[in-house]
PDB file of C-alpha atoms and ligand atoms in Angstrom:
ATOM      1  CA  MET A   1      18.383  -0.667   9.447  1.00 85.00           C
ATOM      2  CA  THR A   2      16.777  -3.651  11.178  1.00 91.00           C
ATOM      3  CA  CYS A   3      15.725  -6.941   9.553  1.00 93.00           C
ATOM      4  CA  ASN A   4      12.044  -6.011   9.926  1.00 91.00           C
ATOM      5  CA  GLU A   5      12.517  -2.651   8.254  1.00 91.00           C
ATOM      6  CA  THR A   6      14.533  -4.264   5.464  1.00 92.00           C
ATOM      7  CA  LYS A   7      11.953  -7.005   4.882  1.00 91.00           C
ATOM      8  CA  ASN A   8       9.191  -4.391   4.698  1.00 90.00           C
ATOM      9  CA  LEU A   9      11.081  -2.501   2.014  1.00 92.00           C
ATOM     10  CA  LEU A  10      12.207  -5.456  -0.102  1.00 91.00           C
ATOM     11  CA  ASN A  11       9.222  -5.363  -2.468  1.00 89.00           C
ATOM     12  CA  ALA A  12       9.556  -1.673  -3.048  1.00 90.00           C
ATOM     13  CA  TYR A  13      13.311  -2.085  -3.536  1.00 92.00           C
ATOM     14  CA  LEU A  14      12.864  -4.775  -6.202  1.00 88.00           C
ATOM     15  CA  ASP A  15      10.203  -2.673  -7.926  1.00 86.00           C
ATOM     16  CA  GLY A  16      12.617   0.271  -8.047  1.00 87.00           C
ATOM     17  CA  GLU A  17      10.291   2.391  -5.910  1.00 87.00           C
ATOM     18  CA  LEU A  18      12.804   3.422  -3.228  1.00 88.00           C
ATOM     19  CA  ASP A  19      14.792   6.630  -3.325  1.00 88.00           C
ATOM     20  CA  SER A  20      18.567   6.285  -3.502  1.00 86.00           C
ATOM     21  CA  ALA A  21      19.041   6.544   0.266  1.00 87.00           C
ATOM     22  CA  GLY A  22      16.447   3.794   0.834  1.00 89.00           C
ATOM     23  CA  SER A  23      18.012   1.566  -1.843  1.00 91.00           C
ATOM     24  CA  LEU A  24      21.470   2.013  -0.322  1.00 91.00           C
ATOM     25  CA  SER A  25      20.211   1.095   3.157  1.00 91.00           C
ATOM     26  CA  VAL A  26      18.579  -2.079   1.814  1.00 92.00           C
ATOM     27  CA  GLU A  27      21.684  -3.033  -0.198  1.00 92.00           C
ATOM     28  CA  GLY A  28      23.921  -2.319   2.784  1.00 92.00           C
ATOM     29  CA  HIS A  29      21.791  -4.496   5.040  1.00 94.00           C
ATOM     30  CA  VAL A  30      21.537  -7.519   2.728  1.00 93.00           C
ATOM     31  CA  GLN A  31      25.325  -7.518   2.302  1.00 92.00           C
ATOM     32  CA  ARG A  32      25.581  -8.126   6.030  1.00 93.00           C
ATOM     33  CA  CYS A  33      22.485 -10.252   6.621  1.00 93.00           C
ATOM     34  CA  THR A  34      22.057 -13.694   5.071  1.00 93.00           C
ATOM     35  CA  SER A  35      18.429 -13.973   6.165  1.00 92.00           C
ATOM     36  CA  CYS A  36      17.357 -10.799   4.362  1.00 93.00           C
ATOM     37  CA  LEU A  37      19.527 -11.669   1.364  1.00 93.00           C
ATOM     38  CA  THR A  38      17.740 -15.028   1.097  1.00 93.00           C
ATOM     39  CA  ASP A  39      14.370 -13.268   1.341  1.00 93.00           C
ATOM     40  CA  MET A  40      15.394 -10.877  -1.401  1.00 92.00           C
ATOM     41  CA  GLU A  41      16.542 -13.683  -3.691  1.00 91.00           C
ATOM     42  CA  ASN A  42      13.355 -15.674  -3.093  1.00 89.00           C
ATOM     43  CA  LEU A  43      11.253 -12.629  -3.829  1.00 88.00           C
ATOM     44  CA  ARG A  44      13.225 -11.838  -6.960  1.00 87.00           C
ATOM     45  CA  GLY A  45      12.813 -15.434  -8.144  1.00 86.00           C
ATOM     46  CA  LEU A  46       9.085 -15.425  -7.416  1.00 81.00           C
ATOM     47  CA  SER A  47       8.564 -12.127  -9.143  1.00 78.00           C
ATOM     48  CA  SER A  48      10.431 -13.183 -12.286  1.00 79.00           C
ATOM     49  CA  ALA A  49       8.644 -16.545 -12.288  1.00 76.00           C
ATOM     50  CA  ILE A  50       5.286 -14.761 -12.249  1.00 73.00           C
ATOM     51  CA  GLN A  51       6.390 -12.318 -14.936  1.00 69.00           C
ATOM     52  CA  ASN A  52       7.789 -14.978 -17.235  1.00 70.00           C
ATOM     53  CA  GLY A  53       4.848 -17.308 -16.767  1.00 61.00           C
ATOM     54  CA  GLY A  54       7.380 -19.828 -15.416  1.00 53.00           C
ATOM     55  CA  LEU A  55       4.783 -21.190 -12.989  1.00 58.00           C
ATOM     56  CA  ARG A  56       2.519 -22.320 -15.790  1.00 59.00           C
ATOM     57  CA  PHE A  57       3.210 -25.686 -17.333  1.00 65.00           C
ATOM     58  CA  THR A  58       1.280 -27.020 -20.285  1.00 70.00           C
ATOM     59  CA  ALA A  59       1.779 -30.739 -20.702  1.00 75.00           C
ATOM     60  CA  PRO A  60       2.436 -31.751 -24.325  1.00 78.00           C
ATOM     61  CA  PRO A  61      -0.299 -33.948 -25.893  1.00 82.00           C
ATOM     62  CA  SER A  62       2.242 -36.745 -26.350  1.00 85.00           C
ATOM     63  CA  LEU A  63       2.730 -36.969 -22.574  1.00 82.00           C
ATOM     64  CA  LYS A  64      -1.017 -37.307 -22.020  1.00 83.00           C
ATOM     65  CA  ARG A  65      -1.245 -40.047 -24.670  1.00 85.00           C
ATOM     66  CA  ASN A  66       1.736 -41.901 -23.191  1.00 85.00           C
ATOM     67  CA  VAL A  67       0.291 -41.783 -19.671  1.00 83.00           C
ATOM     68  CA  GLN A  68      -3.093 -43.012 -20.866  1.00 83.00           C
ATOM     69  CA  ALA A  69      -1.526 -45.796 -22.932  1.00 84.00           C
ATOM     70  CA  ALA A  70       0.586 -46.897 -19.983  1.00 84.00           C
ATOM     71  CA  ILE A  71      -2.414 -47.031 -17.664  1.00 81.00           C
ATOM     72  CA  ARG A  72      -4.531 -48.864 -20.244  1.00 82.00           C
ATOM     73  CA  ALA A  73      -1.775 -51.391 -20.782  1.00 83.00           C
ATOM     74  CA  ALA A  74      -1.559 -52.034 -17.040  1.00 80.00           C
ATOM     75  CA  ASN A  75      -5.343 -52.082 -16.526  1.00 74.00           C
ATOM     76  CA  PRO A  76      -7.105 -53.027 -19.775  1.00 65.00           C
ATOM     77  CA  GLU A  77     -10.657 -53.166 -18.384  1.00 63.00           C
ATOM     78  CA  VAL A  78     -10.756 -49.624 -16.970  1.00 56.00           C
ATOM     79  CA  LYS A  79     -12.777 -47.260 -19.155  1.00 55.00           C
ATOM     80  CA  ARG A  80     -11.120 -44.439 -21.047  1.00 57.00           C
ATOM     81  CA  SER A  81     -13.337 -41.755 -19.550  1.00 57.00           C
ATOM     82  CA  PHE A  82     -11.863 -42.524 -16.136  1.00 57.00           C
ATOM     83  CA  PHE A  83      -8.391 -41.476 -17.343  1.00 60.00           C
ATOM     84  CA  ASP A  84      -9.723 -38.235 -18.800  1.00 70.00           C
ATOM     85  CA  TRP A  85     -11.362 -37.401 -15.506  1.00 72.00           C
ATOM     86  CA  ARG A  86      -8.179 -38.101 -13.566  1.00 75.00           C
ATOM     87  CA  TRP A  87      -6.193 -35.978 -15.985  1.00 78.00           C
ATOM     88  CA  ALA A  88      -8.637 -33.058 -15.792  1.00 79.00           C
ATOM     89  CA  SER A  89      -8.663 -33.264 -12.025  1.00 80.00           C
ATOM     90  CA  ALA A  90      -4.859 -33.140 -11.832  1.00 82.00           C
ATOM     91  CA  LEU A  91      -4.810 -30.148 -14.159  1.00 84.00           C
ATOM     92  CA  ALA A  92      -7.507 -28.409 -12.108  1.00 82.00           C
ATOM     93  CA  SER A  93      -5.504 -28.947  -8.907  1.00 83.00           C
ATOM     94  CA  ALA A  94      -2.393 -27.531 -10.516  1.00 84.00           C
ATOM     95  CA  ALA A  95      -4.344 -24.523 -11.790  1.00 84.00           C
ATOM     96  CA  LEU A  96      -5.816 -23.961  -8.329  1.00 82.00           C
ATOM     97  CA  VAL A  97      -2.355 -23.994  -6.738  1.00 84.00           C
ATOM     98  CA  ILE A  98      -1.193 -21.383  -9.235  1.00 85.00           C
ATOM     99  CA  VAL A  99      -4.249 -19.159  -8.756  1.00 83.00           C
ATOM    100  CA  VAL A 100      -4.132 -19.320  -4.944  1.00 83.00           C
ATOM    101  CA  GLY A 101      -0.365 -18.707  -4.951  1.00 84.00           C
ATOM    102  CA  PHE A 102      -0.805 -15.711  -7.200  1.00 82.00           C
ATOM    103  CA  ALA A 103      -3.638 -14.281  -5.078  1.00 81.00           C
ATOM    104  CA  LEU A 104      -1.593 -14.662  -1.879  1.00 82.00           C
ATOM    105  CA  THR A 105       1.431 -13.008  -3.474  1.00 82.00           C
ATOM    106  CA  THR A 106      -0.712 -10.134  -4.737  1.00 78.00           C
ATOM    107  CA  GLN A 107      -2.290  -9.676  -1.310  1.00 76.00           C
ATOM    108  CA  TRP A 108       1.093  -9.725   0.383  1.00 77.00           C
ATOM    109  CA  ARG A 109       2.537  -7.205  -2.058  1.00 76.00           C
ATOM    110  CA  ARG A 110      -0.469  -4.947  -1.515  1.00 71.00           C
ATOM    111  CA  SER A 111      -0.033  -4.933   2.262  1.00 79.00           C
ATOM    112  CA  SER A 112       3.679  -4.242   1.958  1.00 82.00           C
ATOM    113  CA  GLN A 113       2.861  -1.344  -0.386  1.00 82.00           C
ATOM    114  CA  GLU A 114       0.508   0.036   2.246  1.00 83.00           C
ATOM    115  CA  THR A 115       3.272  -0.271   4.869  1.00 87.00           C
ATOM    116  CA  LEU A 116       5.534   1.732   2.601  1.00 89.00           C
ATOM    117  CA  LEU A 117       2.828   4.362   2.056  1.00 91.00           C
ATOM    118  CA  VAL A 118       2.302   4.748   5.814  1.00 92.00           C
ATOM    119  CA  ASP A 119       6.073   5.174   6.303  1.00 92.00           C
ATOM    120  CA  ASN A 120       6.123   7.815   3.573  1.00 93.00           C
ATOM    121  CA  ILE A 121       3.171   9.666   5.138  1.00 94.00           C
ATOM    122  CA  VAL A 122       4.931   9.794   8.515  1.00 93.00           C
ATOM    123  CA  SER A 123       8.166  10.933   6.799  1.00 92.00           C
ATOM    124  CA  SER A 124       6.309  13.693   4.954  1.00 93.00           C
ATOM    125  CA  HIS A 125       4.738  14.857   8.207  1.00 93.00           C
ATOM    126  CA  VAL A 126       8.089  14.894  10.047  1.00 91.00           C
ATOM    127  CA  ARG A 127       9.872  16.577   7.129  1.00 89.00           C
ATOM    128  CA  SER A 128       7.214  19.301   6.910  1.00 90.00           C
ATOM    129  CA  MET A 129       7.977  20.284  10.496  1.00 85.00           C
ATOM    130  CA  MET A 130      11.757  19.767  10.424  1.00 83.00           C
ATOM    131  CA  ALA A 131      12.366  21.814   7.309  1.00 73.00           C
ATOM    132  CA  ASN A 132      10.174  24.563   8.733  1.00 74.00           C
ATOM    133  CA  HIS A 133       8.090  24.177   5.602  1.00 80.00           C
ATOM    134  CA  ILE A 134       4.726  23.298   7.030  1.00 87.00           C
ATOM    135  CA  THR A 135       2.778  25.371   4.491  1.00 89.00           C
ATOM    136  CA  ASP A 136       3.124  26.747   0.975  1.00 88.00           C
ATOM    137  CA  VAL A 137       0.108  28.946   1.549  1.00 89.00           C
ATOM    138  CA  ALA A 138      -0.406  30.151   5.111  1.00 89.00           C
ATOM    139  CA  SER A 139      -3.961  31.123   5.879  1.00 90.00           C
ATOM    140  CA  SER A 140      -6.695  30.221   8.300  1.00 88.00           C
ATOM    141  CA  ASP A 141      -9.258  31.136   5.651  1.00 89.00           C
ATOM    142  CA  SER A 142     -10.543  28.146   3.696  1.00 89.00           C
ATOM    143  CA  HIS A 143     -11.533  30.547   0.887  1.00 90.00           C
ATOM    144  CA  THR A 144      -7.819  31.261   0.443  1.00 91.00           C
ATOM    145  CA  VAL A 145      -6.462  27.758   0.947  1.00 92.00           C
ATOM    146  CA  LYS A 146      -8.930  25.843  -1.248  1.00 91.00           C
ATOM    147  CA  PRO A 147      -8.493  27.965  -4.414  1.00 91.00           C
ATOM    148  CA  TRP A 148      -4.710  27.916  -3.918  1.00 92.00           C
ATOM    149  CA  PHE A 149      -4.757  24.157  -4.644  1.00 93.00           C
ATOM    150  CA  GLY A 150      -6.943  24.814  -7.684  1.00 89.00           C
ATOM    151  CA  GLY A 151      -4.110  25.681 -10.060  1.00 82.00           C
ATOM    152  CA  LYS A 152      -1.850  22.893  -8.826  1.00 90.00           C
ATOM    153  CA  LEU A 153      -3.971  19.761  -8.677  1.00 92.00           C
ATOM    154  CA  ASP A 154      -6.532  18.153 -10.946  1.00 90.00           C
ATOM    155  CA  TYR A 155      -8.886  17.694  -7.982  1.00 91.00           C
ATOM    156  CA  SER A 156     -10.221  19.949  -5.291  1.00 90.00           C
ATOM    157  CA  PRO A 157      -9.270  18.958  -1.732  1.00 92.00           C
ATOM    158  CA  PRO A 158     -11.438  20.137   1.151  1.00 90.00           C
ATOM    159  CA  ALA A 159      -9.907  22.833   3.356  1.00 90.00           C
ATOM    160  CA  LYS A 160     -12.414  23.065   6.164  1.00 92.00           C
ATOM    161  CA  ASP A 161     -11.848  25.744   8.780  1.00 92.00           C
ATOM    162  CA  LEU A 162     -12.141  24.060  12.178  1.00 94.00           C
ATOM    163  CA  THR A 163     -10.787  26.968  14.236  1.00 93.00           C
ATOM    164  CA  ALA A 164     -13.999  27.321  16.215  1.00 93.00           C
ATOM    165  CA  GLN A 165     -13.788  23.625  17.135  1.00 95.00           C
ATOM    166  CA  GLY A 166     -10.200  23.919  18.377  1.00 95.00           C
ATOM    167  CA  PHE A 167      -8.338  22.827  15.240  1.00 96.00           C
ATOM    168  CA  ARG A 168      -6.943  25.972  13.644  1.00 95.00           C
ATOM    169  CA  LEU A 169      -6.525  25.849   9.851  1.00 95.00           C
ATOM    170  CA  VAL A 170      -2.886  26.842   9.281  1.00 93.00           C
ATOM    171  CA  GLY A 171      -2.691  26.536   5.510  1.00 94.00           C
ATOM    172  CA  GLY A 172      -1.944  24.196   2.629  1.00 94.00           C
ATOM    173  CA  ARG A 173       1.079  22.592   1.073  1.00 93.00           C
ATOM    174  CA  MET A 174       1.864  20.467  -1.973  1.00 94.00           C
ATOM    175  CA  ASP A 175       3.385  17.084  -1.176  1.00 93.00           C
ATOM    176  CA  TYR A 176       4.204  13.901  -3.074  1.00 92.00           C
ATOM    177  CA  LEU A 177       2.793  10.517  -2.017  1.00 92.00           C
ATOM    178  CA  ASP A 178       1.614   7.314  -3.690  1.00 87.00           C
ATOM    179  CA  ASN A 179       3.513   8.370  -6.834  1.00 87.00           C
ATOM    180  CA  ARG A 180       1.533  11.570  -7.312  1.00 91.00           C
ATOM    181  CA  PRO A 181       1.320  15.177  -6.122  1.00 92.00           C
ATOM    182  CA  VAL A 182      -1.108  15.384  -3.218  1.00 95.00           C
ATOM    183  CA  ALA A 183      -2.682  18.104  -1.105  1.00 95.00           C
ATOM    184  CA  ALA A 184      -1.585  18.543   2.507  1.00 96.00           C
ATOM    185  CA  VAL A 185      -4.039  20.612   4.537  1.00 96.00           C
ATOM    186  CA  VAL A 186      -2.437  21.688   7.811  1.00 96.00           C
ATOM    187  CA  TYR A 187      -4.158  22.161  11.154  1.00 96.00           C
ATOM    188  CA  GLN A 188      -2.853  23.087  14.570  1.00 95.00           C
ATOM    189  CA  ARG A 189      -4.075  22.009  17.996  1.00 95.00           C
ATOM    190  CA  SER A 190      -2.163  23.737  20.855  1.00 91.00           C
ATOM    191  CA  GLN A 191       1.515  23.196  19.894  1.00 91.00           C
ATOM    192  CA  HIS A 192       0.820  20.186  17.671  1.00 94.00           C
ATOM    193  CA  PHE A 193       0.560  20.227  13.908  1.00 95.00           C
ATOM    194  CA  ILE A 194      -1.742  17.916  11.986  1.00 97.00           C
ATOM    195  CA  ASN A 195      -1.273  17.071   8.331  1.00 97.00           C
ATOM    196  CA  LEU A 196      -4.329  15.977   6.362  1.00 97.00           C
ATOM    197  CA  PHE A 197      -3.218  14.338   3.113  1.00 97.00           C
ATOM    198  CA  VAL A 198      -5.914  14.058   0.454  1.00 96.00           C
ATOM    199  CA  TRP A 199      -5.915  12.575  -3.005  1.00 94.00           C
ATOM    200  CA  PRO A 200      -8.382  10.818  -5.321  1.00 92.00           C
ATOM    201  CA  SER A 201      -8.789   7.159  -4.551  1.00 85.00           C
ATOM    202  CA  THR A 202      -9.344   4.265  -6.914  1.00 76.00           C
ATOM    203  CA  ASN A 203     -11.201   2.635  -4.041  1.00 70.00           C
ATOM    204  CA  THR A 204     -14.592   4.362  -4.272  1.00 63.00           C
ATOM    205  CA  ALA A 205     -16.121   2.348  -1.438  1.00 68.00           C
ATOM    206  CA  THR A 206     -16.595   4.406   1.699  1.00 69.00           C
ATOM    207  CA  GLY A 207     -14.770   2.004   3.968  1.00 69.00           C
ATOM    208  CA  ARG A 208     -14.427   2.054   7.692  1.00 79.00           C
ATOM    209  CA  GLU A 209     -11.882   4.226   9.422  1.00 87.00           C
ATOM    210  CA  GLU A 210      -8.450   2.764  10.066  1.00 90.00           C
ATOM    211  CA  GLU A 211      -6.219   3.830  12.954  1.00 94.00           C
ATOM    212  CA  LEU A 212      -2.483   3.223  13.074  1.00 92.00           C
ATOM    213  CA  ALA A 213       0.426   4.254  15.237  1.00 93.00           C
ATOM    214  CA  ARG A 214       3.881   4.496  13.697  1.00 90.00           C
ATOM    215  CA  GLN A 215       7.120   5.853  15.154  1.00 88.00           C
ATOM    216  CA  GLY A 216       5.253   7.753  17.856  1.00 91.00           C
ATOM    217  CA  TYR A 217       2.762   9.326  15.450  1.00 95.00           C
ATOM    218  CA  ASN A 218      -0.937   8.582  15.162  1.00 96.00           C
ATOM    219  CA  LEU A 219      -2.607   8.109  11.806  1.00 96.00           C
ATOM    220  CA  ILE A 220      -6.267   7.895  10.830  1.00 96.00           C
ATOM    221  CA  HIS A 221      -7.220   6.813   7.340  1.00 95.00           C
ATOM    222  CA  TRP A 222     -10.543   6.709   5.522  1.00 93.00           C
ATOM    223  CA  ASN A 223     -12.018   6.849   2.027  1.00 91.00           C
ATOM    224  CA  GLU A 224     -14.967   9.007   1.141  1.00 88.00           C
ATOM    225  CA  SER A 225     -16.621  10.139  -2.093  1.00 85.00           C
ATOM    226  CA  GLY A 226     -13.756   8.916  -4.263  1.00 88.00           C
ATOM    227  CA  MET A 227     -11.057  10.532  -2.126  1.00 91.00           C
ATOM    228  CA  THR A 228      -8.558   8.956   0.236  1.00 93.00           C
ATOM    229  CA  TYR A 229      -7.753  10.777   3.489  1.00 95.00           C
ATOM    230  CA  TRP A 230      -4.757  10.344   5.807  1.00 96.00           C
ATOM    231  CA  LEU A 231      -4.608  12.337   9.008  1.00 97.00           C
ATOM    232  CA  VAL A 232      -1.250  12.260  10.803  1.00 97.00           C
ATOM    233  CA  SER A 233       0.038  13.964  13.920  1.00 97.00           C
ATOM    234  CA  GLU A 234       1.889  13.482  17.195  1.00 95.00           C
ATOM    235  CA  LEU A 235      -1.405  14.572  18.788  1.00 96.00           C
ATOM    236  CA  ASN A 236      -3.025  11.947  21.033  1.00 96.00           C
ATOM    237  CA  LEU A 237      -5.478   9.565  19.404  1.00 96.00           C
ATOM    238  CA  PRO A 238      -8.743  10.791  21.041  1.00 96.00           C
ATOM    239  CA  GLU A 239      -8.113  14.355  19.869  1.00 97.00           C
ATOM    240  CA  LEU A 240      -7.049  13.197  16.408  1.00 97.00           C
ATOM    241  CA  ARG A 241     -10.258  11.127  16.251  1.00 96.00           C
ATOM    242  CA  GLU A 242     -12.217  14.262  17.106  1.00 97.00           C
ATOM    243  CA  CYS A 243     -10.463  16.064  14.254  1.00 97.00           C
ATOM    244  CA  ALA A 244     -11.363  13.226  11.851  1.00 96.00           C
ATOM    245  CA  ARG A 245     -14.973  13.339  13.022  1.00 95.00           C
ATOM    246  CA  LEU A 246     -15.195  17.088  12.395  1.00 96.00           C
ATOM    247  CA  LEU A 247     -13.586  16.755   8.976  1.00 94.00           C
ATOM    248  CA  LYS A 248     -16.101  14.107   7.961  1.00 91.00           C
ATOM    249  CA  GLN A 249     -19.125  16.137   9.063  1.00 87.00           C
TER     250      GLN A 249
HETATM  251 ZN1   ZN B 301      18.346  -8.771   8.086  1.00 94.11          ZN
END
């Protein structure tokens, strides 16, 4: 495992989200690599500091009184309100540092969670082809595939038949992503398989399409009508884009 791969997985490792093989790879790497070990310790420290509220410091009233008394003693003519303002301003700066730090950490954790999700999507796609387990229900009829999901999921994924447009519906499969069972709708274009992963999204905004390439696979991601969609295949990007366009129609 490389340093980059390890650093990408550190958050998930510390949150206990990796499977045992993933955890072992991370542990194995940090035993050999001081740089990643340092990163892991920093991250662990930061995470426990945030959890324990260790970043928040409330000055005792006695400290405030002592500081004000000391300044007044040194500078008797300066008005009291000036000290209060200085004190409030220092507190506000400290609070701002904490808030910005927390927001940056949250943002960083979110993007590393997305990296992990993308890796898991690619793994699921590869596994579905390697294990010769591309479908649980094999049918090019969307009236067979769609109801099949009905008894297994608490939402109804689309299972559009795109055979006439050159993307043959092969069937459906249950998979597990983002800590939940998800629908995988499978299409085929010449010898290439395409997995469409669908599950309900907390992000209800219909955002713009996102394209990624990972380990030789192309991915297209979008949100629509409360659902999140991930299309993944070794198919070239223009054809995968065409598939996404047809699915969205
Ligand atoms: Zn390393």
